[in-house]
Amino acid sequence: MCTRFFIGDDSLELKSIIEEVKKAPLTERYVNTAGRRLITQGEVRPTDLAPVLAPSPDKSLAVYPMKWGFTNKKHHSTLFNARVETAGSKSMFREAWKSHRCIVPASYYFEWEHFKNAEGKTKTGDKYAIQPRGATSTWLCGLYRIENGFPVFVVLTREPGESVKKIHDRMPLILPHEKIGEWIEPSTVPESLLPYALTDIVAERV
């Protein structure tokens, strides 16, 4: 599961992305029309507006402001994550899985430790900042679509690596930087990139 991530200014890659999204015409329209504030530094929460990498009309890599969450009108709810194991078959995510994939740039993501108490009930423990070992940027894989004329996204999750398993039973799908372009390319078969998912993860209690 992923319901929080952090954008810092300690990465040249993230700085470049932030500067680009600030100048994007869609950002001004999103803020003025939808009343959303763009988060370019600090903790990002569900329904926030954040910079996301997705293909431009000419299929090159571009930065767009997107709101976090797909609206499920049938159940009057908002979905923030999609399971990588079922995204290709569920009606909510099927089309986006095929050709509307994105990358959510972050410094790291947050997770709260989940454990069972003596009565067998799941309890929430300490909060952790989590990122790939040796990285200053974390490239979260997501899906996007258009709602009411504006782009929105969800973060894909998968089974956790060994270092995260003790904290939570899910983790975001994270790819190395060199696979970003392939991931967002509409013609890519997304399943072909799953073996490249990063699982050597460092978790620090915050």
Short mmCIF file of C-alpha atoms in Angstrom, two decimals:
data_model
loop_
_atom_site.label_atom_id
_atom_site.label_comp_id
_atom_site.label_asym_id
_atom_site.label_seq_id
_atom_site.Cartn_x
_atom_site.Cartn_y
_atom_site.Cartn_z
CA MET A 1 0.00 0.00 0.00
CA CYS A 2 1.15 3.56 -0.59
CA THR A 3 -0.78 6.55 0.71
CA ARG A 4 2.05 9.01 1.38
CA PHE A 5 5.25 9.99 -0.38
CA PHE A 6 7.76 12.81 0.00
CA ILE A 7 9.25 15.20 -2.54
CA GLY A 8 12.55 16.78 -1.47
CA ASP A 9 15.03 19.13 -3.11
CA ASP A 10 18.15 16.97 -2.66
CA SER A 11 18.02 15.48 -6.17
CA LEU A 12 18.90 17.34 -9.39
CA GLU A 13 16.42 15.10 -11.22
CA LEU A 14 13.57 16.08 -8.93
CA LYS A 15 14.53 19.77 -9.05
CA SER A 16 14.33 19.68 -12.85
CA ILE A 17 10.93 17.98 -12.76
CA ILE A 18 9.59 20.50 -10.25
CA GLU A 19 10.75 23.48 -12.30
CA GLU A 20 9.15 22.02 -15.41
CA VAL A 21 5.77 21.30 -13.83
CA LYS A 22 5.60 24.80 -12.33
CA LYS A 23 5.73 26.23 -15.87
CA ALA A 24 3.22 23.79 -17.37
CA PRO A 25 0.04 25.51 -18.69
CA LEU A 26 -2.04 22.68 -17.25
CA THR A 27 -0.82 23.53 -13.75
CA GLU A 28 -2.33 27.02 -13.89
CA ARG A 29 -5.58 25.64 -15.29
CA TYR A 30 -5.74 22.91 -12.62
CA VAL A 31 -5.16 25.43 -9.84
CA ASN A 32 -7.57 28.05 -11.18
CA THR A 33 -10.35 25.72 -12.34
CA ALA A 34 -10.20 22.82 -9.90
CA GLY A 35 -8.94 24.80 -6.92
CA ARG A 36 -5.96 22.49 -6.34
CA ARG A 37 -2.59 23.52 -4.89
CA LEU A 38 0.41 21.88 -6.54
CA ILE A 39 2.68 20.07 -4.06
CA THR A 40 6.30 20.42 -5.19
CA GLN A 41 8.01 19.87 -1.85
CA GLY A 42 7.07 17.98 1.28
CA GLU A 43 4.63 15.18 2.03
CA VAL A 44 2.10 14.28 -0.67
CA ARG A 45 -1.24 12.78 0.39
CA PRO A 46 -4.15 11.19 -1.51
CA THR A 47 -6.19 13.75 -3.54
CA ASP A 48 -3.17 16.12 -3.63
CA LEU A 49 -1.91 17.55 -6.92
CA ALA A 50 1.64 16.40 -7.69
CA PRO A 51 4.12 16.28 -10.62
CA VAL A 52 3.88 13.06 -12.65
CA LEU A 53 5.84 11.80 -15.68
CA ALA A 54 3.76 10.63 -18.63
CA PRO A 55 4.02 10.58 -22.44
CA SER A 56 3.38 13.78 -24.38
CA PRO A 57 1.27 13.74 -27.56
CA ASP A 58 4.46 12.97 -29.53
CA LYS A 59 5.23 10.16 -27.03
CA SER A 60 8.24 11.89 -25.46
CA LEU A 61 8.65 12.09 -21.69
CA ALA A 62 6.77 15.05 -20.20
CA VAL A 63 5.81 16.35 -16.76
CA TYR A 64 2.16 16.96 -15.86
CA PRO A 65 0.30 17.98 -12.71
CA MET A 66 -2.04 15.15 -11.68
CA LYS A 67 -4.42 14.59 -8.79
CA TRP A 68 -3.84 11.43 -6.77
CA GLY A 69 -6.86 9.15 -7.01
CA PHE A 70 -9.27 7.51 -9.48
CA THR A 71 -12.93 8.22 -8.77
CA ASN A 72 -15.11 5.14 -8.44
CA LYS A 73 -18.53 6.61 -9.17
CA LYS A 74 -20.32 3.30 -8.66
CA HIS A 75 -19.20 3.05 -5.03
CA HIS A 76 -18.83 6.79 -4.38
CA SER A 77 -15.20 6.35 -3.40
CA THR A 78 -11.68 7.23 -4.54
CA LEU A 79 -8.98 4.63 -5.20
CA PHE A 80 -5.36 5.59 -4.63
CA ASN A 81 -3.57 2.30 -5.32
CA ALA A 82 -3.94 -0.51 -7.85
CA ARG A 83 -2.55 -4.02 -7.42
CA VAL A 84 -0.09 -4.91 -10.16
CA GLU A 85 -1.37 -8.50 -10.10
CA THR A 86 -4.93 -7.52 -11.11
CA ALA A 87 -4.65 -4.08 -12.76
CA GLY A 88 -4.72 -5.63 -16.23
CA SER A 89 -8.02 -7.41 -15.60
CA LYS A 90 -10.05 -5.01 -13.44
CA SER A 91 -12.38 -2.70 -15.36
CA MET A 92 -11.28 0.32 -13.32
CA PHE A 93 -7.64 -0.01 -14.41
CA ARG A 94 -7.60 -2.22 -17.52
CA GLU A 95 -7.26 0.49 -20.18
CA ALA A 96 -4.73 2.50 -18.19
CA TRP A 97 -2.64 -0.64 -17.62
CA LYS A 98 -2.49 -1.20 -21.39
CA SER A 99 -1.45 2.25 -22.52
CA HIS A 100 -1.74 4.97 -19.85
CA ARG A 101 1.15 4.31 -17.50
CA CYS A 102 3.05 6.97 -15.61
CA ILE A 103 5.88 7.50 -13.16
CA VAL A 104 5.41 9.36 -9.88
CA PRO A 105 8.75 10.93 -8.88
CA ALA A 106 9.54 11.06 -5.18
CA SER A 107 12.44 11.16 -2.76
CA TYR A 108 10.92 8.26 -0.82
CA TYR A 109 7.55 6.92 0.25
CA PHE A 110 6.14 6.43 3.73
CA GLU A 111 4.68 3.32 5.28
CA TRP A 112 3.37 2.54 8.73
CA GLU A 113 4.32 -0.72 10.37
CA HIS A 114 1.40 -3.16 10.55
CA PHE A 115 1.41 -5.97 13.11
CA LYS A 116 -1.03 -8.16 15.00
CA ASN A 117 -1.52 -7.72 18.74
CA ALA A 118 -2.13 -10.49 21.26
CA GLU A 119 -5.82 -10.62 20.26
CA GLY A 120 -4.93 -11.07 16.60
CA LYS A 121 -6.08 -7.61 15.55
CA THR A 122 -3.99 -5.61 13.08
CA LYS A 123 -2.42 -2.56 14.69
CA THR A 124 -0.46 0.36 13.24
CA GLY A 125 3.01 1.07 14.56
CA ASP A 126 5.94 3.28 13.62
CA LYS A 127 6.19 5.33 10.43
CA TYR A 128 9.06 4.56 8.01
CA ALA A 129 10.65 6.47 5.12
CA ILE A 130 11.46 3.93 2.40
CA GLN A 131 13.54 4.17 -0.79
CA PRO A 132 15.78 1.97 -2.97
CA ARG A 133 19.23 1.44 -1.51
CA GLY A 134 21.70 4.12 -2.61
CA ALA A 135 19.04 6.23 -4.34
CA THR A 136 18.20 9.92 -4.00
CA SER A 137 15.07 9.57 -6.17
CA THR A 138 12.34 6.95 -6.10
CA TRP A 139 10.37 6.24 -9.29
CA LEU A 140 6.92 4.97 -8.31
CA CYS A 141 5.01 3.26 -11.11
CA GLY A 142 1.45 4.36 -11.67
CA LEU A 143 -1.51 4.54 -14.01
CA TYR A 144 -3.34 7.64 -15.17
CA ARG A 145 -6.57 8.64 -16.86
CA ILE A 146 -8.61 11.79 -17.52
CA GLU A 147 -11.50 12.76 -15.24
CA ASN A 148 -13.57 15.89 -15.92
CA GLY A 149 -10.88 17.15 -18.28
CA PHE A 150 -7.98 16.70 -15.85
CA PRO A 151 -5.41 13.89 -15.41
CA VAL A 152 -5.49 11.75 -12.25
CA PHE A 153 -3.25 8.88 -11.16
CA VAL A 154 -2.97 5.84 -8.91
CA VAL A 155 0.19 4.15 -7.58
CA LEU A 156 0.74 0.48 -8.40
CA THR A 157 1.57 -1.88 -5.54
CA ARG A 158 3.09 -5.36 -5.40
CA GLU A 159 4.23 -8.06 -2.98
CA PRO A 160 6.92 -6.59 -0.69
CA GLY A 161 10.63 -7.32 -0.85
CA GLU A 162 12.26 -8.98 2.15
CA SER A 163 13.34 -5.68 3.74
CA VAL A 164 9.79 -4.28 3.63
CA LYS A 165 7.88 -7.45 4.50
CA LYS A 166 8.32 -6.91 8.23
CA ILE A 167 6.67 -3.47 7.91
CA HIS A 168 3.79 -4.07 5.49
CA ASP A 169 2.41 -6.76 3.18
CA ARG A 170 2.44 -4.44 0.13
CA MET A 171 4.91 -2.00 -1.42
CA PRO A 172 4.86 0.28 -4.49
CA LEU A 173 6.15 -0.99 -7.81
CA ILE A 174 9.46 0.86 -8.24
CA LEU A 175 11.60 0.77 -11.37
CA PRO A 176 15.19 1.94 -11.98
CA HIS A 177 15.61 5.28 -13.72
CA GLU A 178 16.73 3.70 -17.00
CA LYS A 179 13.37 1.91 -17.36
CA ILE A 180 11.16 5.01 -16.99
CA GLY A 181 10.92 5.68 -20.70
CA GLU A 182 9.93 2.10 -21.47
CA TRP A 183 7.31 2.05 -18.73
CA ILE A 184 5.43 5.10 -20.00
CA GLU A 185 5.73 4.12 -23.68
CA PRO A 186 2.13 3.18 -24.66
CA SER A 187 3.21 0.26 -26.85
CA THR A 188 5.25 -1.43 -24.10
CA VAL A 189 3.88 -4.65 -22.64
CA PRO A 190 4.00 -3.69 -18.94
CA GLU A 191 4.46 -7.27 -17.75
CA SER A 192 7.84 -7.31 -19.52
CA LEU A 193 9.21 -4.72 -17.08
CA LEU A 194 8.05 -6.32 -13.84
CA PRO A 195 11.25 -8.40 -13.46
CA TYR A 196 13.19 -5.11 -13.19
CA ALA A 197 11.28 -3.95 -10.10
CA LEU A 198 13.59 -2.81 -7.31
CA THR A 199 13.38 -4.79 -4.09
CA ASP A 200 16.67 -3.85 -2.38
CA ILE A 201 15.02 -1.26 -0.18
CA VAL A 202 16.14 0.78 2.82
CA ALA A 203 13.56 1.65 5.50
CA GLU A 204 14.29 4.25 8.15
CA ARG A 205 12.03 4.94 11.14
CA VAL A 206 10.86 8.58 11.22
#
